[in-house]
Amino acid sequence: MHTEGSDELRVEGIEKIKAVRIEKLEGLRSAGINPYPYRFEVSHKIDELITTEAALTEAKTMLSIAGRIMALRGHGATTFGHLEDRTGRLQFYVRRDAVGDAAYRHFKLIEVGDIIGIRGTLFRTKTNELTLRVDDYSVLTKALRPLPEKWHGLQDKELRYRQRYVDLIVNPSARDVFYTRFRLMDLMRQFLLDRGYLEVETPILQPIYGGASARPFVTHHNALDIDLYLRIADELYLKRLLVGGLEKVFEFCKDFRNEGIDRAHNPEFTMMECYSAYEDYTDYMDMVEEMLRTIAGELTENGKVTFRGDEIDFNTPWTRIRFFDALEQVIGLDFRQMGMEEMLDVASRYQIDLDKITSPAKGLDLIFSEAVEPTLVQPTFVYDYPKALSPLAKDHRSEPGLVERFEPFIGGFEVGNAFSELNDPQEQRARFEEQAAMRSLGDEEAHMIDEDYLRALEYGMPPSAGLGLGVDRLVMIFTDSNSIRDVLFFPQMRPESR
């Protein structure tokens, strides 16, 4: 952790280095060299040079690559360095007699962190390292700040989150996390497209928020003079599209919830939500299992990942356990008819803030999260939830008081939510009214009544299944990342102190 004094010394040191770099910048300009030109013709990426080395070397092909200098070693009339682009790193070799006296002198004004373009031919050094012999170079960007020399050793994760651009430059493992993130999203998208789903877009700014239990962010639209909410979920808009006859839809969506920040929560996060007509929650259990097995097969060698020291196997069938059975299995008590007093006693054993338990349903939810969820390491479906916890799910077809809902759990936390969707408009209105009563008692996360959504249901929504998967949490699992902030380019942070 930085102390205030060490921060001051670091800033002072950077300012001195910036001053030297600005002098070199002016030296380039004085020599008639534009340190920020408009473009550079790139013939190859570095990984292409590596994979086609033999043919390029034999033909003595003139190549041009561009990237950031990550290392420089001068030896009088020669300089070795390493250039990095998004595909890899390659050594280059500059000789004064090859580029000319003036160009070599100007090259001395170039430093680690600068972006350059180089042209030349490939060869192997005496140590057998593939190298580009430079015939010509172009300064493309003069960097005024130095790269941190010991970034890998930094323990200040906050600095890495704040300055993600620097983290990505010097830390290949950070880049790998985000390459995996977008590969995972592509695989998920293709899985759904192959099964006839249509990718759609729905509003981020909504006059009434819904689809989840959460507090929203609110803003104001000046022209209409109305308050709007950043969406907390896509559900109600996507189901409107089922009413309209689209039948199979999905969306990768940014959602926003005005909640606390911890290793699994960020106020802005990414979900994938999909809905299919004429299916139910059992169909979606099978689909989620197949989807994640497919993704694991593409992202790993054997369909297994290590997450927080546990090997998680996506090849084997998922465990399926009912909500109350999972509670009883871990705690040893039957919660089906448990009263409020006994529930508060159980909650106190797990250090749950009793003030948060405003109803038996809320107590069940909190106790499950604290006691059961961390035990669900291998892929598990928990299903058949209490009706009071699920205002948008369809009543269980055979057990009163339950709904047809499941949540997938991996690595000790929940990664999604799915229902047989409630499509009875009268029942949905009654559920909304129950939620409204809870809001009047102070539950800020209870649903609002959405009259337009109820009107849509009155036109008729087919029997359907719906699913939301947390993209960020899945990326955490597939990259063995400890915090959601590790898998977001720009996680929410407190403003920097000045």
XYZ file of C-alpha atoms in Angstrom:
498
model
C 0.000 0.000 0.000
C 1.288 3.450 -0.850
C 1.887 5.920 1.928
C 1.252 9.611 1.355
C 4.994 10.278 1.372
C 5.783 7.541 -1.144
C 3.026 8.863 -3.435
C 4.579 12.323 -3.347
C 8.023 10.924 -4.183
C 6.580 8.851 -7.018
C 4.785 11.858 -8.508
C 7.919 14.000 -8.159
C 9.994 11.336 -9.911
C 7.511 11.015 -12.759
C 7.470 14.789 -13.265
C 11.263 14.840 -13.599
C 11.146 12.038 -16.161
C 8.365 13.822 -18.056
C 10.542 16.917 -18.253
C 13.367 14.903 -19.833
C 10.981 13.251 -22.256
C 9.527 16.591 -23.283
C 13.075 17.763 -24.045
C 13.534 14.749 -26.330
C 10.143 15.432 -27.896
C 11.295 18.932 -28.753
C 14.549 17.460 -30.078
C 12.570 15.357 -32.542
C 10.515 18.342 -33.630
C 13.651 20.456 -34.047
C 15.003 17.760 -36.371
C 11.866 18.053 -38.502
C 10.371 14.786 -37.231
C 6.646 14.780 -36.444
C 6.334 12.725 -33.225
C 2.579 12.245 -33.774
C 2.049 11.424 -37.481
C -1.288 10.363 -38.969
C -0.735 6.779 -40.121
C 1.759 4.019 -40.821
C 1.468 1.198 -43.333
C 1.676 -2.128 -41.451
C 2.339 -5.226 -43.545
C 2.226 -7.866 -40.799
C 1.335 -8.409 -37.179
C 4.060 -9.950 -35.041
C 2.381 -13.336 -34.701
C 2.238 -13.556 -38.505
C 6.005 -13.053 -38.695
C 6.550 -15.839 -36.204
C 4.267 -18.336 -37.963
C 5.579 -17.595 -41.486
C 9.206 -16.971 -40.546
C 10.791 -19.504 -42.920
C 9.102 -18.203 -46.058
C 9.662 -14.553 -45.157
C 13.325 -15.105 -44.306
C 14.069 -17.133 -47.419
C 12.478 -14.494 -49.672
C 14.147 -11.655 -47.725
C 10.743 -9.984 -47.696
C 10.702 -6.334 -46.658
C 8.357 -6.143 -43.659
C 6.778 -3.331 -41.684
C 5.418 -3.666 -38.166
C 4.312 -1.178 -35.540
C 3.955 -1.262 -31.785
C 5.240 -0.072 -28.436
C 8.882 -0.353 -27.401
C 9.091 -2.518 -24.295
C 12.892 -2.737 -23.976
C 16.007 -0.992 -25.384
C 19.708 -1.888 -25.105
C 22.216 0.405 -26.814
C 25.740 -0.737 -27.733
C 27.501 2.191 -29.381
C 26.620 1.996 -33.051
C 23.945 -0.670 -32.559
C 20.732 -0.938 -30.531
C 18.585 -3.947 -29.713
C 15.039 -3.604 -28.514
C 11.695 -5.351 -28.203
C 8.560 -4.149 -29.958
C 5.119 -5.327 -28.892
C 1.803 -5.233 -30.722
C -1.494 -6.830 -29.751
C -0.352 -10.230 -31.055
C 3.083 -10.590 -29.486
C 6.598 -9.286 -28.959
C 9.579 -9.276 -31.342
C 13.206 -8.239 -31.047
C 14.517 -5.590 -33.447
C 18.075 -4.555 -34.325
C 19.127 -1.048 -35.385
C 22.593 -0.357 -36.855
C 23.920 3.130 -37.515
C 25.449 2.139 -40.850
C 22.091 0.671 -41.952
C 19.834 3.615 -41.091
C 22.359 6.439 -41.446
C 24.094 8.746 -38.956
C 21.265 11.290 -38.640
C 18.536 8.681 -38.245
C 20.567 6.774 -35.655
C 21.245 9.992 -33.729
C 17.534 10.749 -33.712
C 16.814 7.175 -32.592
C 18.619 8.048 -29.355
C 15.673 10.332 -28.607
C 13.343 7.300 -28.580
C 12.645 5.493 -25.288
C 10.817 2.565 -23.772
C 7.088 3.239 -24.005
C 7.261 5.091 -27.313
C 5.309 3.729 -30.285
C 7.243 3.305 -33.517
C 6.945 1.691 -36.913
C 9.906 -0.245 -38.302
C 10.730 -1.699 -41.715
C 13.252 -4.409 -42.399
C 13.946 -8.121 -42.861
C 13.970 -11.104 -40.520
C 17.037 -12.974 -39.302
C 18.176 -15.103 -36.375
C 20.776 -13.823 -33.912
C 23.673 -15.901 -32.566
C 21.437 -16.789 -29.629
C 18.793 -17.936 -32.164
C 16.287 -15.180 -31.349
C 14.041 -14.123 -34.208
C 14.828 -10.471 -34.945
C 13.836 -7.756 -37.393
C 16.843 -5.984 -38.915
C 15.769 -2.345 -39.219
C 16.337 -0.538 -42.510
C 14.070 2.368 -41.633
C 11.866 3.507 -38.749
C 9.144 6.077 -38.024
C 8.290 7.688 -34.723
C 4.525 7.242 -34.331
C 3.882 8.405 -30.750
C 6.249 9.944 -28.227
C 5.166 8.864 -24.730
C 5.614 11.518 -22.046
C 5.132 9.222 -19.059
C 7.417 6.277 -18.252
C 6.091 2.745 -17.992
C 6.308 1.327 -14.458
C 9.394 -0.871 -14.385
C 8.133 -3.205 -11.658
C 4.433 -3.313 -12.421
C 4.228 -7.063 -11.870
C 5.366 -6.603 -8.296
C 2.815 -3.927 -7.425
C 0.399 -4.910 -4.704
C -1.727 -1.784 -5.220
C -4.600 -3.292 -7.184
C -6.523 -0.029 -7.005
C -3.864 1.624 -9.164
C -4.200 -1.147 -11.748
C -7.976 -0.693 -11.844
C -7.712 3.094 -12.133
C -5.011 3.009 -14.776
C -6.186 -0.012 -16.731
C -4.501 1.381 -19.834
C -1.109 0.973 -18.142
C -2.034 -2.435 -16.737
C -2.872 -3.625 -20.255
C 0.405 -2.299 -21.663
C 2.737 -3.991 -19.221
C 0.783 -6.964 -17.922
C 0.051 -9.647 -20.549
C -2.046 -11.657 -18.092
C -4.456 -8.720 -17.799
C -4.880 -8.685 -21.564
C -5.443 -12.447 -21.560
C -8.361 -12.019 -19.151
C -10.121 -9.676 -21.556
C -9.342 -11.777 -24.618
C -11.028 -14.657 -22.757
C -13.943 -12.405 -21.831
C -14.807 -11.528 -25.398
C -14.129 -15.050 -26.660
C -16.622 -16.328 -24.058
C -19.219 -13.805 -25.206
C -18.684 -14.767 -28.853
C -19.164 -18.452 -27.989
C -22.331 -17.720 -26.035
C -23.682 -15.594 -28.870
C -22.945 -18.259 -31.493
C -24.516 -20.966 -29.333
C -27.783 -19.010 -29.270
C -27.691 -17.978 -32.932
C -27.205 -21.608 -33.911
C -30.433 -22.416 -32.060
C -32.550 -19.840 -33.839
C -32.349 -16.952 -31.363
C -32.500 -13.366 -32.594
C -30.140 -10.825 -30.994
C -32.079 -7.689 -30.074
C -31.671 -4.381 -28.254
C -33.926 -2.933 -25.582
C -33.944 0.434 -23.746
C -31.337 1.304 -21.138
C -33.325 4.341 -20.010
C -36.696 3.154 -18.748
C -39.700 5.023 -17.294
C -40.375 2.072 -14.957
C -37.626 -0.307 -13.896
C -38.249 -4.003 -13.304
C -37.164 -7.553 -13.968
C -35.188 -7.905 -10.732
C -35.186 -6.892 -7.091
C -32.770 -3.974 -6.869
C -32.484 -0.255 -6.295
C -32.068 1.735 -9.511
C -30.081 4.760 -10.582
C -32.361 7.648 -11.487
C -31.797 10.471 -13.953
C -33.914 13.220 -15.474
C -34.815 13.856 -19.105
C -35.080 17.601 -19.594
C -37.076 17.712 -22.846
C -39.814 15.414 -21.537
C -39.403 16.641 -17.952
C -39.600 13.125 -16.551
C -37.453 10.956 -14.343
C -35.991 7.865 -16.007
C -34.186 4.862 -14.566
C -31.119 3.020 -15.774
C -32.340 -0.522 -16.338
C -31.741 -3.089 -13.630
C -32.679 -5.940 -16.010
C -33.944 -6.534 -19.553
C -36.617 -9.039 -18.706
C -39.848 -7.113 -19.119
C -38.864 -5.617 -22.476
C -37.631 -8.920 -23.884
C -40.877 -10.611 -22.888
C -42.796 -7.852 -24.672
C -41.014 -9.113 -27.803
C -42.311 -12.640 -27.130
C -45.787 -11.133 -27.066
C -44.964 -9.605 -30.452
C -44.214 -13.040 -31.894
C -40.392 -13.056 -32.040
C -40.391 -16.339 -30.025
C -36.603 -16.610 -29.410
C -34.653 -13.502 -28.400
C -31.476 -12.646 -26.522
C -29.463 -9.573 -25.577
C -26.068 -8.819 -24.084
C -27.017 -5.968 -21.820
C -25.405 -3.472 -19.506
C -27.446 -3.353 -16.315
C -27.131 -0.895 -13.447
C -27.981 -1.447 -9.798
C -27.491 1.057 -7.012
C -25.949 -1.394 -4.589
C -22.741 -2.062 -2.706
C -19.428 -2.944 -4.302
C -17.644 -6.174 -3.406
C -15.746 -8.972 -5.146
C -18.913 -10.139 -6.945
C -20.779 -6.837 -7.435
C -20.185 -3.695 -9.472
C -22.904 -1.053 -10.019
C -22.547 -1.527 -13.796
C -22.343 -5.105 -15.051
C -23.065 -7.279 -18.097
C -25.804 -9.862 -18.407
C -26.921 -12.136 -21.194
C -30.693 -12.592 -21.115
C -32.578 -14.936 -23.426
C -36.217 -16.006 -23.756
C -37.851 -18.781 -25.717
C -41.516 -19.428 -26.378
C -42.995 -22.891 -25.819
C -40.276 -24.030 -23.403
C -40.062 -24.197 -19.608
C -37.400 -24.057 -16.917
C -36.425 -27.713 -17.320
C -35.559 -27.045 -20.969
C -33.374 -24.155 -19.894
C -31.559 -26.245 -17.293
C -30.538 -28.575 -20.082
C -29.600 -25.635 -22.313
C -27.410 -23.925 -19.693
C -25.589 -27.175 -18.997
C -24.955 -27.711 -22.707
C -23.952 -24.067 -23.298
C -21.358 -23.968 -20.533
C -20.007 -27.404 -21.423
C -19.552 -26.141 -24.993
C -17.860 -22.929 -23.835
C -15.553 -24.816 -21.464
C -14.617 -27.190 -24.269
C -13.552 -24.230 -26.421
C -11.787 -22.188 -23.741
C -9.927 -25.027 -22.008
C -8.041 -28.142 -23.050
C -10.159 -30.587 -21.076
C -13.396 -28.802 -20.128
C -12.079 -28.091 -16.625
C -11.052 -24.838 -14.937
C -9.337 -24.034 -11.662
C -11.089 -21.344 -9.671
C -9.805 -20.287 -6.248
C -7.963 -23.551 -5.854
C -10.893 -25.804 -6.808
C -10.998 -27.772 -10.045
C -14.400 -27.277 -11.648
C -15.472 -29.893 -14.180
C -17.993 -28.908 -16.854
C -17.945 -32.363 -18.450
C -19.917 -34.151 -15.753
C -23.694 -33.750 -15.323
C -24.657 -30.867 -13.066
C -26.001 -31.520 -9.580
C -29.693 -30.622 -9.305
C -31.167 -29.886 -5.879
C -34.337 -28.171 -4.711
C -34.101 -24.919 -2.751
C -35.423 -26.163 0.593
C -33.500 -29.436 0.298
C -30.264 -27.475 -0.173
C -30.974 -25.445 2.967
C -31.754 -28.556 4.985
C -28.694 -30.373 3.664
C -26.347 -27.612 4.866
C -28.086 -26.337 8.007
C -29.963 -29.446 9.102
C -33.329 -27.695 9.512
C -36.566 -27.739 7.523
C -37.299 -24.128 6.529
C -40.629 -24.783 4.814
C -42.760 -23.823 7.810
C -40.149 -21.945 9.822
C -41.414 -18.928 11.729
C -39.783 -15.531 11.894
C -38.314 -15.967 15.383
C -36.545 -19.225 14.534
C -35.326 -17.770 11.243
C -33.790 -14.798 13.041
C -32.012 -17.215 15.360
C -30.509 -19.061 12.370
C -29.536 -15.779 10.747
C -27.681 -14.655 13.856
C -25.553 -17.818 13.681
C -24.312 -16.702 10.288
C -23.669 -13.093 11.383
C -26.429 -11.790 9.109
C -27.617 -8.272 9.869
C -31.029 -8.962 11.392
C -32.280 -5.515 10.405
C -32.111 -6.651 6.774
C -34.624 -9.427 7.420
C -37.857 -7.563 6.769
C -39.892 -10.682 5.948
C -39.562 -14.480 6.096
C -38.828 -14.470 2.353
C -35.966 -11.984 2.818
C -34.643 -14.121 5.645
C -34.649 -17.229 3.468
C -32.784 -15.395 0.733
C -30.083 -14.045 3.049
C -29.598 -17.324 4.910
C -29.291 -19.219 1.635
C -26.737 -16.719 0.332
C -24.564 -16.908 3.443
C -24.878 -20.583 4.382
C -25.560 -22.570 1.226
C -24.162 -20.620 -1.705
C -20.459 -20.919 -0.725
C -20.792 -24.724 -0.645
C -21.947 -24.951 -4.276
C -18.531 -25.198 -5.940
C -19.187 -27.747 -8.687
C -21.811 -26.749 -11.280
C -25.191 -27.001 -9.554
C -28.789 -26.080 -10.315
C -30.872 -25.039 -7.315
C -34.530 -25.099 -8.328
C -38.142 -24.770 -7.110
C -37.907 -21.538 -5.128
C -40.467 -20.030 -2.744
C -43.085 -17.982 -4.536
C -42.406 -14.959 -2.316
C -38.871 -14.706 -3.734
C -39.956 -14.820 -7.376
C -42.622 -12.315 -8.457
C -42.108 -12.973 -12.187
C -41.943 -16.784 -12.180
C -44.807 -19.159 -12.904
C -46.453 -21.107 -10.082
C -45.097 -24.608 -9.663
C -47.345 -26.969 -11.556
C -47.687 -29.414 -8.643
C -46.512 -27.769 -5.387
C -48.373 -24.758 -3.952
C -46.160 -22.004 -2.577
C -43.311 -22.706 -4.996
C -42.449 -21.409 -8.440
C -40.655 -22.942 -11.401
C -37.345 -21.187 -11.048
C -33.710 -22.248 -10.963
C -30.377 -20.591 -10.365
C -27.061 -22.005 -11.617
C -24.183 -21.938 -9.114
C -20.483 -22.387 -9.911
C -17.440 -21.774 -7.755
C -19.462 -20.860 -4.682
C -21.675 -18.165 -6.128
C -24.750 -17.665 -8.281
C -24.150 -16.990 -11.973
C -27.704 -16.712 -13.278
C -31.435 -16.940 -12.835
C -34.174 -18.622 -14.872
C -37.952 -19.194 -14.783
C -40.876 -20.757 -16.406
C -42.234 -17.287 -17.154
C -45.447 -16.074 -15.613
C -47.815 -15.234 -18.498
C -51.158 -14.962 -16.668
C -51.833 -11.179 -16.630
C -54.236 -11.361 -13.678
C -51.770 -13.339 -11.567
C -48.966 -10.981 -12.587
C -51.014 -7.986 -11.492
C -51.663 -9.593 -8.124
C -47.924 -10.264 -7.711
C -47.077 -6.663 -8.620
C -49.612 -5.423 -6.085
C -47.998 -7.588 -3.401
C -44.650 -6.019 -4.328
C -46.175 -2.554 -4.159
C -47.350 -3.311 -0.613
C -43.794 -4.283 0.290
C -42.512 -1.008 -1.178
C -44.947 0.908 0.993
C -43.390 -0.828 4.008
C -39.926 0.360 3.029
C -38.571 -2.364 0.731
C -36.776 -0.252 -1.894
C -35.926 -3.327 -3.971
C -39.523 -4.489 -4.477
C -40.999 -4.309 -7.986
C -42.969 -1.365 -9.261
C -46.294 -1.929 -11.042
C -45.667 -1.784 -14.787
C -49.031 -1.135 -16.423
C -47.665 -1.316 -19.962
C -46.137 -4.730 -19.303
C -49.451 -5.930 -17.886
C -51.189 -4.619 -20.999
C -48.742 -6.566 -23.146
C -49.513 -9.760 -21.222
C -53.209 -9.154 -21.812
C -52.540 -9.492 -25.549
C -51.163 -12.945 -24.798
C -47.614 -14.198 -24.205
C -46.984 -17.846 -25.071
C -45.724 -20.245 -22.402
C -42.037 -19.399 -22.208
C -38.741 -19.886 -20.433
C -36.342 -17.049 -19.580
C -32.732 -16.937 -18.460
C -30.199 -14.364 -17.319
C -26.490 -15.241 -17.029
C -23.922 -12.986 -15.368
C -21.176 -12.556 -17.964
C -18.725 -10.945 -15.548
C -19.007 -13.785 -13.025
C -18.548 -16.421 -15.706
C -15.413 -14.623 -16.885
C -14.150 -14.610 -13.299
C -14.527 -18.390 -13.199
C -12.914 -19.051 -16.581
C -9.950 -16.758 -15.800
C -9.562 -17.626 -12.094
C -10.059 -13.981 -11.155
C -10.743 -13.162 -7.525
C -12.791 -10.009 -8.068
C -15.285 -8.736 -10.604
C -13.045 -5.674 -10.917
C -10.362 -7.907 -12.476
C -12.640 -8.690 -15.433
C -13.996 -5.178 -16.087
C -11.900 -2.747 -18.094
C -13.014 0.182 -15.955
C -14.645 -0.845 -12.654
C -16.394 1.775 -10.561
C -13.976 3.512 -8.163
C -14.074 6.378 -5.709
C -12.768 9.615 -7.227
C -9.029 10.055 -6.869
C -7.915 12.289 -4.033
C -6.052 15.337 -5.261
